[in-house]
Amino acid sequence: MQLFDVYPLYDVTPIKAKGVYVWDKNGTKYLDLYGGHAVISIGHAHPAYLKRISVQLNNIGFYSNAIQNPLQKEVAEKLGAISGCDDYQLFLCNSGAEANENALKLASFATGRPRVIAFKNAFHGRTSAAVVATDNQNIVAPINAQQQVTFLEFGDIEGLKVELQKEDVCAVIFESIQGVGGLDEPSTTFIQTTASLCKSHGTKLIADEVQSGFGRTGDFFAFQKHGIVPDIISIAKGMGNGFPVGGILIHPSIEAKYGMLGTTFGGNHLACAATLAVLEVIENESLMPHAKRMESYFIKKAKQLPQLKKIKGRGLMLGLEFDFEVGKLRKKLIYEHHIFTGGSSNKKLLRILPPLSIQNKHIDQFFDALELAMVNTAV
Ligand code: PMP
């Protein structure tokens, strides 16, 4: 059987990883500034993470969601304490798309309404509802196309007012900082106005923190910078540091009834062990203030780059925008300098999503390589 090629692949086969490094099958060592697309939060193969998962695997790795799993309660308590969202309820699932799927469904259940507002360049996942709220028609199949999602410019308050006045919108779903879309972040005024408009029209506000959550921006959630209280928060990626796990946080204003949400694997014992380890390491190693320090250092170095147009994002969700497309540059960084970086739907943006444990010396290594790689690359 041939493997279906999901993405255009680089010719690199990683077989081992530790901290901020990845090794391929030939023994070449790569600096990982992509973190498997913002998934590696505490660093590859962190000892505390390996220990917690392997101890758990030796006890019980999985049973069933029909029977109590005390680790889920532990995750909820720990997540509530560290994020400051302790009054929310936690539902655990397996991925970012599944989190958004449940978030949208719950908003619709809670309001009895069918329509959704999403934003231009949004990415929320590839499952049925999540994909329709994703601004990429190429990945929406005919079976999904009937669903009612209106896309607005990210920042369009007037458009939002018009749509919400129709009183048929169950949810506004947004990323505080768009990941796949290219690191755009609207103003605090827009986000706060969106939150208050939603409140006055009985529409639920869903903060998609799948990529920006779990300390990546230096705050636990990216929306927290804007001082709002979303009705639902979607999480995944950095939550498991590579173990597939996701979830939604449900504000007490939403009554989630038994039967509305469910999944076989979601919040299994291993997923909980992985999440608990991630939360403990974020706290014990002060990775959130560390991410802010690394952001400052990165920006200081970036400002010295002659060809840079703009620095985007915050924390360790950063992007360097150039006047040229970065595809060739990324290839050079991988093949010649052994550094993984990310792209986005903005072809001129180099995306940096490293493990939160990155140090100054790794940032130095990146900028030294970038200067060399940029010679004759700007085409
Ligand atoms: N939301 C956001 C903001 C994302 O970046 C992604 C993944 N790129 C998803 C949802 C979907 O997550 P998953 O791939 O785990 O389904």
CSV table of N, CA and C and ligand atoms in Angstrom, one decimal, residues 37 95-98 100 123-126 175 179-180 208 210-211 236-237, ligand 1:
chain,number,residue,atom,x,y,z
A,37,HIS,N,4.7,22.1,14.2
A,37,HIS,CA,3.6,23.1,14.1
A,37,HIS,C,3.0,23.4,15.5
A,95,SER,N,-8.1,16.2,19.4
A,95,SER,CA,-7.4,17.1,18.4
A,95,SER,C,-8.0,18.5,18.4
A,96,GLY,N,-7.4,19.4,17.7
A,96,GLY,CA,-7.9,20.7,17.6
A,96,GLY,C,-9.2,20.8,16.8
A,97,ALA,N,-9.2,20.0,15.7
A,97,ALA,CA,-10.5,20.0,14.9
A,97,ALA,C,-11.6,19.5,15.7
A,98,GLU,N,-11.4,18.5,16.5
A,98,GLU,CA,-12.5,17.9,17.3
A,98,GLU,C,-12.9,18.9,18.4
A,100,ASN,N,-12.8,22.2,18.1
A,100,ASN,CA,-13.7,23.2,17.5
A,100,ASN,C,-15.0,22.6,17.0
A,123,PHE,N,-8.1,29.5,10.4
A,123,PHE,CA,-7.9,28.0,10.3
A,123,PHE,C,-8.4,27.4,11.6
A,124,HIS,N,-9.4,26.5,11.4
A,124,HIS,CA,-10.0,25.9,12.6
A,124,HIS,C,-10.0,24.4,12.6
A,125,GLY,N,-9.5,23.8,11.5
A,125,GLY,CA,-9.5,22.3,11.4
A,125,GLY,C,-10.2,21.8,10.2
A,126,ARG,N,-10.1,20.4,10.0
A,126,ARG,CA,-10.6,19.8,8.8
A,126,ARG,C,-11.8,18.9,8.9
A,175,GLU,N,-9.3,33.2,16.2
A,175,GLU,CA,-7.9,33.0,16.8
A,175,GLU,C,-7.4,34.4,17.2
A,179,GLY,N,-2.8,31.5,13.2
A,179,GLY,CA,-1.6,30.7,13.0
A,179,GLY,C,-1.3,30.5,11.6
A,180,VAL,N,-2.1,29.5,11.0
A,180,VAL,CA,-1.9,29.1,9.6
A,180,VAL,C,-2.1,30.4,8.7
A,208,ASP,N,-10.3,30.2,19.7
A,208,ASP,CA,-9.6,29.0,19.3
A,208,ASP,C,-8.1,29.2,19.7
A,210,VAL,N,-6.0,26.6,20.0
A,210,VAL,CA,-5.3,25.4,19.6
A,210,VAL,C,-3.9,25.6,19.4
A,211,GLN,N,-3.5,26.7,18.7
A,211,GLN,CA,-2.1,26.9,18.4
A,211,GLN,C,-1.5,27.9,19.4
A,236,ALA,N,-5.5,22.2,22.1
A,236,ALA,CA,-5.0,21.0,21.6
A,236,ALA,C,-3.4,21.2,21.5
A,237,LYS,N,-2.9,20.8,20.4
A,237,LYS,CA,-1.4,21.0,20.1
A,237,LYS,C,-0.5,20.9,21.3
B,1,PMP,N1,-7.2,25.5,15.2
B,1,PMP,C1,-6.0,26.1,14.9
B,1,PMP,C2,-5.8,27.5,15.3
B,1,PMP,C3,-5.0,25.4,14.3
B,1,PMP,O1,-3.8,26.0,14.0
B,1,PMP,C4,-5.2,24.0,14.0
B,1,PMP,C5,-4.1,23.2,13.3
B,1,PMP,N2,-3.2,23.8,12.5
B,1,PMP,C6,-6.4,23.5,14.3
B,1,PMP,C7,-7.4,24.2,14.9
B,1,PMP,C8,-6.7,22.0,14.0
B,1,PMP,O2,-6.0,21.2,14.8
B,1,PMP,P1,-5.8,19.6,14.5
B,1,PMP,O3,-4.9,19.6,13.4
B,1,PMP,O4,-5.2,19.1,15.8
B,1,PMP,O5,-7.1,19.1,14.2
